């Protein structure tokens, strides 16, 4: 019966796949059965549909009386306004059935967006929902039409379960593009957008991640479920409002104990389950028709106590449900006791231990007081060992593993066997929830259970548990070590992100009142590189700075401070550019490593310091650090550290113009296979070994191997793409684009510029946006749009200079000078080239010197031929000194053209032919074709 079609009739539109009926665009509230009847009739307009056929289609697994069909037909006619103002939709065929008689237009629904490939993190849908089926359908229709709905209600009423069911109901219509975010794991409203971005797999590399989130979601048809917003309501409300306004294809479903109260929100109060009335003569059949009683009976059966409800017991079940106010969580907890105590004793205990007058907080709503009482009663039924274990488990925030429980909750009277037995019992009694994640089970206390349990633990017990908890997660982080950079997609990160909420809680405790600052410092030092590797740079900065401020005479100058300074410096470098604060942190970390004689620590700090000086244009200092790293590599037994050292030296030698040395170092970096933890590259924020391949591609081109260079560039991009690490991929693409521009493969350059710019924008990668724009200007120049290229390049270079991102500015200034020459502004171009030559000679990126001298010759050729010839010959000398055959060919081609123009063709041929003949590949590339064309004119 359910199909993808859309039916239109009168003012109505019926979207079958979305199970949504609208009238003039507004949703019409229909029950699930009435909607099924309408679909059955509308899909066969002007055809009789028999009553038995209709009942079999609408109630396939249930035997119903004909009166039920008549009842729903009547309600459907009323909803359609059948018979009002002459409208006719459904007619009755006496003795036969019903027929839909209005004209119907049938069409296909709009195409859905491409399927979302990330993890949805949706909780599993219950096999059967009790008492919520029609409400779920109504919510699905409301959310589809209104885009932003908040389910509000008291704790334990079932908001999360209903929200998950609605999401599952709509998942197909959103082509799988959905994300379920549980804010119950957070304590800080400022982390709301960070949590959403992390679960989407987006790096957070700015102080405000909301623009990055919106850039990612804008234009997508997406379902975002924000669960448990009440304790982070300011952050959740602000984020929801921003997304609702800026991303019109995103639908937001929130759950909270109070409305978010922002623009666009529609509030859907979720009422408790209906309870049997308190009236004499209540029968089992009558009681069983109410959802609260159905839930109680089903959960009791699931716990091992199936009840054959009779009329005598019906009053007991009704009384239990009413006493618990129809709150689903409380009913489930009570039902779980039936297996141990029986129905009558459960009712008696409920009467004795949970009177409705039990005093809760005076300003709390009654249902919240009842739930509090339910938890108090449930806790009282536990054994002493179970109570002790439950109190210890309450230290965890969100899901935890059995390994974590063993590391934190054991000790004293609780050994491994006691813990296993207690957790098994607590799971059976619904005090601990379980959820399989891959091959491993995750455990979790419900939020209300955890809050209750924390209230009854004494201060000394909580302090000891918090210290054990912080110590465990410190060890956990240290054991994970360098595995973090390989967790490159949302599905892989999910379990670890849950654990990171425990890390945050432990950090809050360590630096809070009554905490242990020393343990907090150690934990922050272990967590900082992990935050960095996961691109959570704002958090990395926050906790590193807090830990550094907490250092004293006993804790400063040690291994922890070294790691904290390294992570802080790298976070500041990406967030703020080449700031003095970033350099100070990195230099302080290196000084500590030097004072301790820690070779690996020195390598760890030389990596980001080297990157700092490259980005700020201090290439000579970066070369010194690269040589120092290479000297240290032999003294550490770490393949990744050796690869890092070779990469640092290789890129510096490349930029210094030592192409032979660069190639040897880069190939050495690529030979090192990762054989263990990759912690030695973690502080870079990208994978150095992969980028060795990208720099090697440039080196190969310069040495006269254009075909090998292009293939190596593509290989580096493919490998970076497989890593799914935005920074690594972006940097690899930058270097690859320069190779494609050099070879004249403008189609590949254009594809990668577009790809790079989109990714840099969606991942908020700061200066990379300016790099992308400037590379687009260089591409425009190669395509012949010199005027447009000049404008783009000038804007991009200004932004890069402002951000102190100088790695590529020389190459881009060469392109700008060529553009100025092509637009009749040779004097400006010449001034720029001369200034750039002075800067190159001062700061050390000499690899571009030959090309700068060649472009200077071009700028002089029209008016000062002798000076131009001198520049070309200087360019040739510099290219030969570097072994840069590609630069040599360009200089020889331009000089040969100048000589031929002066009638010196034989001299020109003698100059160019030997250079051209040294190439053994790449005949199709732009420079070789230009040289071949010139040689053909020279005879």
PDB file of N, CA and C in Angstrom, residues 38-95:
ATOM      1  N   UNK A  38      -7.105   6.243   3.677  1.00  0.00           N
ATOM      2  CA  UNK A  38      -7.078   7.243   2.624  1.00  0.00           C
ATOM      3  C   UNK A  38      -6.129   6.828   1.505  1.00  0.00           C
ATOM      4  N   UNK A  39      -4.939   6.326   1.858  1.00  0.00           N
ATOM      5  CA  UNK A  39      -3.986   5.898   0.834  1.00  0.00           C
ATOM      6  C   UNK A  39      -4.572   4.767  -0.009  1.00  0.00           C
ATOM      7  N   UNK A  40      -5.233   3.822   0.661  1.00  0.00           N
ATOM      8  CA  UNK A  40      -5.817   2.691  -0.065  1.00  0.00           C
ATOM      9  C   UNK A  40      -6.887   3.147  -1.053  1.00  0.00           C
ATOM     10  N   UNK A  41      -7.693   4.121  -0.665  1.00  0.00           N
ATOM     11  CA  UNK A  41      -8.764   4.587  -1.536  1.00  0.00           C
ATOM     12  C   UNK A  41      -8.246   5.501  -2.641  1.00  0.00           C
ATOM     13  N   UNK A  42      -7.349   6.447  -2.288  1.00  0.00           N
ATOM     14  CA  UNK A  42      -6.868   7.417  -3.268  1.00  0.00           C
ATOM     15  C   UNK A  42      -6.025   6.736  -4.343  1.00  0.00           C
ATOM     16  N   UNK A  43      -5.301   5.679  -3.965  1.00  0.00           N
ATOM     17  CA  UNK A  43      -4.456   5.002  -4.949  1.00  0.00           C
ATOM     18  C   UNK A  43      -5.297   4.231  -5.980  1.00  0.00           C
ATOM     19  N   UNK A  44      -6.618   4.082  -5.731  1.00  0.00           N
ATOM     20  CA  UNK A  44      -7.521   3.422  -6.691  1.00  0.00           C
ATOM     21  C   UNK A  44      -8.763   4.289  -6.897  1.00  0.00           C
ATOM     22  N   UNK A  45      -8.599   5.481  -7.448  1.00  0.00           N
ATOM     23  CA  UNK A  45      -9.745   6.394  -7.575  1.00  0.00           C
ATOM     24  C   UNK A  45     -10.793   5.821  -8.531  1.00  0.00           C
ATOM     25  N   UNK A  46     -12.068   6.090  -8.152  1.00  0.00           N
ATOM     26  CA  UNK A  46     -13.221   5.652  -8.961  1.00  0.00           C
ATOM     27  C   UNK A  46     -13.315   4.131  -9.087  1.00  0.00           C
ATOM     28  N   UNK A  47     -12.652   3.406  -8.177  1.00  0.00           N
ATOM     29  CA  UNK A  47     -12.755   1.946  -8.141  1.00  0.00           C
ATOM     30  C   UNK A  47     -13.355   1.528  -6.806  1.00  0.00           C
ATOM     31  N   UNK A  48     -14.339   0.635  -6.799  1.00  0.00           N
ATOM     32  CA  UNK A  48     -14.877   0.155  -5.527  1.00  0.00           C
ATOM     33  C   UNK A  48     -13.813  -0.642  -4.757  1.00  0.00           C
ATOM     34  N   UNK A  49     -13.731  -0.397  -3.473  1.00  0.00           N
ATOM     35  CA  UNK A  49     -12.828  -1.157  -2.606  1.00  0.00           C
ATOM     36  C   UNK A  49     -13.692  -1.812  -1.539  1.00  0.00           C
ATOM     37  N   UNK A  50     -13.715  -3.130  -1.533  1.00  0.00           N
ATOM     38  CA  UNK A  50     -14.568  -3.850  -0.611  1.00  0.00           C
ATOM     39  C   UNK A  50     -14.164  -3.645   0.839  1.00  0.00           C
ATOM     40  N   UNK A  51     -15.145  -3.787   1.734  1.00  0.00           N
ATOM     41  CA  UNK A  51     -14.874  -3.583   3.154  1.00  0.00           C
ATOM     42  C   UNK A  51     -13.863  -4.593   3.671  1.00  0.00           C
ATOM     43  N   UNK A  52     -14.045  -5.865   3.314  1.00  0.00           N
ATOM     44  CA  UNK A  52     -13.101  -6.893   3.793  1.00  0.00           C
ATOM     45  C   UNK A  52     -11.692  -6.633   3.236  1.00  0.00           C
ATOM     46  N   UNK A  53     -11.632  -6.261   1.968  1.00  0.00           N
ATOM     47  CA  UNK A  53     -10.334  -5.952   1.363  1.00  0.00           C
ATOM     48  C   UNK A  53      -9.674  -4.772   2.078  1.00  0.00           C
ATOM     49  N   UNK A  54     -10.450  -3.758   2.377  1.00  0.00           N
ATOM     50  CA  UNK A  54      -9.923  -2.569   3.035  1.00  0.00           C
ATOM     51  C   UNK A  54      -9.454  -2.891   4.452  1.00  0.00           C
ATOM     52  N   UNK A  55     -10.249  -3.692   5.181  1.00  0.00           N
ATOM     53  CA  UNK A  55      -9.848  -4.046   6.549  1.00  0.00           C
ATOM     54  C   UNK A  55      -8.585  -4.903   6.540  1.00  0.00           C
ATOM     55  N   UNK A  56      -8.477  -5.815   5.578  1.00  0.00           N
ATOM     56  CA  UNK A  56      -7.281  -6.655   5.501  1.00  0.00           C
ATOM     57  C   UNK A  56      -6.039  -5.830   5.181  1.00  0.00           C
ATOM     58  N   UNK A  57      -6.210  -4.775   4.421  1.00  0.00           N
ATOM     59  CA  UNK A  57      -5.078  -3.939   4.041  1.00  0.00           C
ATOM     60  C   UNK A  57      -4.660  -3.003   5.171  1.00  0.00           C
ATOM     61  N   UNK A  58      -5.625  -2.505   5.911  1.00  0.00           N
ATOM     62  CA  UNK A  58      -5.329  -1.541   6.971  1.00  0.00           C
ATOM     63  C   UNK A  58      -4.982  -2.220   8.289  1.00  0.00           C
ATOM     64  N   UNK A  59      -5.640  -3.360   8.553  1.00  0.00           N
ATOM     65  CA  UNK A  59      -5.357  -4.120   9.782  1.00  0.00           C
ATOM     66  C   UNK A  59      -4.867  -5.520   9.383  1.00  0.00           C
ATOM     67  N   UNK A  60      -3.657  -5.655   8.846  1.00  0.00           N
ATOM     68  CA  UNK A  60      -3.246  -6.952   8.280  1.00  0.00           C
ATOM     69  C   UNK A  60      -3.090  -8.050   9.325  1.00  0.00           C
ATOM     70  N   UNK A  61      -2.749  -7.681  10.549  1.00  0.00           N
ATOM     71  CA  UNK A  61      -2.455  -8.709  11.562  1.00  0.00           C
ATOM     72  C   UNK A  61      -3.472  -8.747  12.689  1.00  0.00           C
ATOM     73  N   UNK A  62      -4.567  -8.024  12.522  1.00  0.00           N
ATOM     74  CA  UNK A  62      -5.550  -7.917  13.607  1.00  0.00           C
ATOM     75  C   UNK A  62      -6.942  -8.163  13.039  1.00  0.00           C
ATOM     76  N   UNK A  63      -7.746  -8.884  13.788  1.00  0.00           N
ATOM     77  CA  UNK A  63      -9.141  -9.082  13.411  1.00  0.00           C
ATOM     78  C   UNK A  63      -9.971  -7.980  14.044  1.00  0.00           C
ATOM     79  N   UNK A  64     -10.640  -7.189  13.202  1.00  0.00           N
ATOM     80  CA  UNK A  64     -11.435  -6.071  13.719  1.00  0.00           C
ATOM     81  C   UNK A  64     -12.858  -6.196  13.204  1.00  0.00           C
ATOM     82  N   UNK A  65     -13.739  -5.533  13.901  1.00  0.00           N
ATOM     83  CA  UNK A  65     -15.141  -5.509  13.498  1.00  0.00           C
ATOM     84  C   UNK A  65     -15.343  -4.425  12.438  1.00  0.00           C
ATOM     85  N   UNK A  66     -16.429  -4.586  11.675  1.00  0.00           N
ATOM     86  CA  UNK A  66     -16.737  -3.616  10.628  1.00  0.00           C
ATOM     87  C   UNK A  66     -16.991  -2.235  11.214  1.00  0.00           C
ATOM     88  N   UNK A  67     -17.403  -2.205  12.496  1.00  0.00           N
ATOM     89  CA  UNK A  67     -17.659  -0.914  13.142  1.00  0.00           C
ATOM     90  C   UNK A  67     -16.402  -0.060  13.239  1.00  0.00           C
ATOM     91  N   UNK A  68     -15.237  -0.702  13.416  1.00  0.00           N
ATOM     92  CA  UNK A  68     -13.990   0.067  13.465  1.00  0.00           C
ATOM     93  C   UNK A  68     -13.732   0.755  12.143  1.00  0.00           C
ATOM     94  N   UNK A  69     -14.014   0.048  11.040  1.00  0.00           N
ATOM     95  CA  UNK A  69     -13.817   0.660   9.724  1.00  0.00           C
ATOM     96  C   UNK A  69     -14.752   1.849   9.544  1.00  0.00           C
ATOM     97  N   UNK A  70     -16.035   1.666   9.930  1.00  0.00           N
ATOM     98  CA  UNK A  70     -17.001   2.768   9.789  1.00  0.00           C
ATOM     99  C   UNK A  70     -16.560   3.976  10.619  1.00  0.00           C
ATOM    100  N   UNK A  71     -16.055   3.704  11.817  1.00  0.00           N
ATOM    101  CA  UNK A  71     -15.605   4.784  12.702  1.00  0.00           C
ATOM    102  C   UNK A  71     -14.494   5.613  12.044  1.00  0.00           C
ATOM    103  N   UNK A  72     -13.489   4.934  11.460  1.00  0.00           N
ATOM    104  CA  UNK A  72     -12.368   5.658  10.848  1.00  0.00           C
ATOM    105  C   UNK A  72     -12.778   6.329   9.548  1.00  0.00           C
ATOM    106  N   UNK A  73     -13.709   5.722   8.796  1.00  0.00           N
ATOM    107  CA  UNK A  73     -14.211   6.369   7.584  1.00  0.00           C
ATOM    108  C   UNK A  73     -14.911   7.676   7.948  1.00  0.00           C
ATOM    109  N   UNK A  74     -15.697   7.651   9.018  1.00  0.00           N
ATOM    110  CA  UNK A  74     -16.399   8.860   9.454  1.00  0.00           C
ATOM    111  C   UNK A  74     -15.408   9.951   9.843  1.00  0.00           C
ATOM    112  N   UNK A  75     -14.363   9.563  10.599  1.00  0.00           N
ATOM    113  CA  UNK A  75     -13.348  10.548  10.976  1.00  0.00           C
ATOM    114  C   UNK A  75     -12.608  11.095   9.776  1.00  0.00           C
ATOM    115  N   UNK A  76     -12.343  10.241   8.787  1.00  0.00           N
ATOM    116  CA  UNK A  76     -11.644  10.674   7.589  1.00  0.00           C
ATOM    117  C   UNK A  76     -12.489  11.675   6.801  1.00  0.00           C
ATOM    118  N   UNK A  77     -13.801  11.372   6.673  1.00  0.00           N
ATOM    119  CA  UNK A  77     -14.689  12.308   5.965  1.00  0.00           C
ATOM    120  C   UNK A  77     -14.733  13.658   6.668  1.00  0.00           C
ATOM    121  N   UNK A  78     -14.750  13.620   7.971  1.00  0.00           N
ATOM    122  CA  UNK A  78     -14.788  14.873   8.722  1.00  0.00           C
ATOM    123  C   UNK A  78     -13.513  15.679   8.483  1.00  0.00           C
ATOM    124  N   UNK A  79     -12.349  14.995   8.488  1.00  0.00           N
ATOM    125  CA  UNK A  79     -11.072  15.692   8.283  1.00  0.00           C
ATOM    126  C   UNK A  79     -10.988  16.293   6.881  1.00  0.00           C
ATOM    127  N   UNK A  80     -11.577  15.613   5.894  1.00  0.00           N
ATOM    128  CA  UNK A  80     -11.553  16.103   4.521  1.00  0.00           C
ATOM    129  C   UNK A  80     -12.619  17.162   4.254  1.00  0.00           C
ATOM    130  N   UNK A  81     -13.591  17.303   5.159  1.00  0.00           N
ATOM    131  CA  UNK A  81     -14.709  18.203   4.899  1.00  0.00           C
ATOM    132  C   UNK A  81     -15.631  17.649   3.836  1.00  0.00           C
ATOM    133  N   UNK A  82     -15.724  16.326   3.792  1.00  0.00           N
ATOM    134  CA  UNK A  82     -16.551  15.664   2.783  1.00  0.00           C
ATOM    135  C   UNK A  82     -18.014  16.075   2.971  1.00  0.00           C
ATOM    136  N   UNK A  83     -18.667  16.585   1.894  1.00  0.00           N
ATOM    137  CA  UNK A  83     -20.050  17.012   1.972  1.00  0.00           C
ATOM    138  C   UNK A  83     -20.229  18.480   2.263  1.00  0.00           C
ATOM    139  N   UNK A  84     -19.139  19.176   2.630  1.00  0.00           N
ATOM    140  CA  UNK A  84     -19.222  20.603   2.931  1.00  0.00           C
ATOM    141  C   UNK A  84     -18.990  21.407   1.650  1.00  0.00           C
ATOM    142  N   UNK A  85     -19.854  22.385   1.429  1.00  0.00           N
ATOM    143  CA  UNK A  85     -19.741  23.256   0.243  1.00  0.00           C
ATOM    144  C   UNK A  85     -19.683  22.457  -1.050  1.00  0.00           C
ATOM    145  N   UNK A  86     -20.374  21.338  -1.079  1.00  0.00           N
ATOM    146  CA  UNK A  86     -20.470  20.539  -2.298  1.00  0.00           C
ATOM    147  C   UNK A  86     -19.290  19.619  -2.553  1.00  0.00           C
ATOM    148  N   UNK A  87     -18.302  19.576  -1.643  1.00  0.00           N
ATOM    149  CA  UNK A  87     -17.134  18.711  -1.864  1.00  0.00           C
ATOM    150  C   UNK A  87     -17.530  17.243  -1.696  1.00  0.00           C
ATOM    151  N   UNK A  88     -17.094  16.383  -2.607  1.00  0.00           N
ATOM    152  CA  UNK A  88     -17.360  14.941  -2.534  1.00  0.00           C
ATOM    153  C   UNK A  88     -16.048  14.203  -2.688  1.00  0.00           C
ATOM    154  N   UNK A  89     -15.737  13.344  -1.719  1.00  0.00           N
ATOM    155  CA  UNK A  89     -14.488  12.586  -1.782  1.00  0.00           C
ATOM    156  C   UNK A  89     -14.728  11.080  -1.674  1.00  0.00           C
ATOM    157  N   UNK A  90     -15.419  10.641  -0.624  1.00  0.00           N
ATOM    158  CA  UNK A  90     -15.610   9.209  -0.379  1.00  0.00           C
ATOM    159  C   UNK A  90     -17.105   8.909  -0.418  1.00  0.00           C
ATOM    160  N   UNK A  91     -17.472   7.964  -1.240  1.00  0.00           N
ATOM    161  CA  UNK A  91     -18.875   7.548  -1.294  1.00  0.00           C
ATOM    162  C   UNK A  91     -18.988   6.111  -0.817  1.00  0.00           C
ATOM    163  N   UNK A  92     -20.128   5.816  -0.175  1.00  0.00           N
ATOM    164  CA  UNK A  92     -20.398   4.455   0.307  1.00  0.00           C
ATOM    165  C   UNK A  92     -21.169   3.681  -0.756  1.00  0.00           C
ATOM    166  N   UNK A  93     -20.701   2.470  -1.025  1.00  0.00           N
ATOM    167  CA  UNK A  93     -21.392   1.578  -1.968  1.00  0.00           C
ATOM    168  C   UNK A  93     -22.085   0.509  -1.136  1.00  0.00           C
ATOM    169  N   UNK A  94     -23.409   0.620  -0.928  1.00  0.00           N
ATOM    170  CA  UNK A  94     -24.114  -0.302  -0.016  1.00  0.00           C
ATOM    171  C   UNK A  94     -23.842  -1.763  -0.382  1.00  0.00           C
ATOM    172  N   UNK A  95     -23.425  -2.507   0.643  1.00  0.00           N
ATOM    173  CA  UNK A  95     -23.173  -3.935   0.464  1.00  0.00           C
ATOM    174  C   UNK A  95     -21.871  -4.251  -0.238  1.00  0.00           C
TER     175      UNK A  95
END
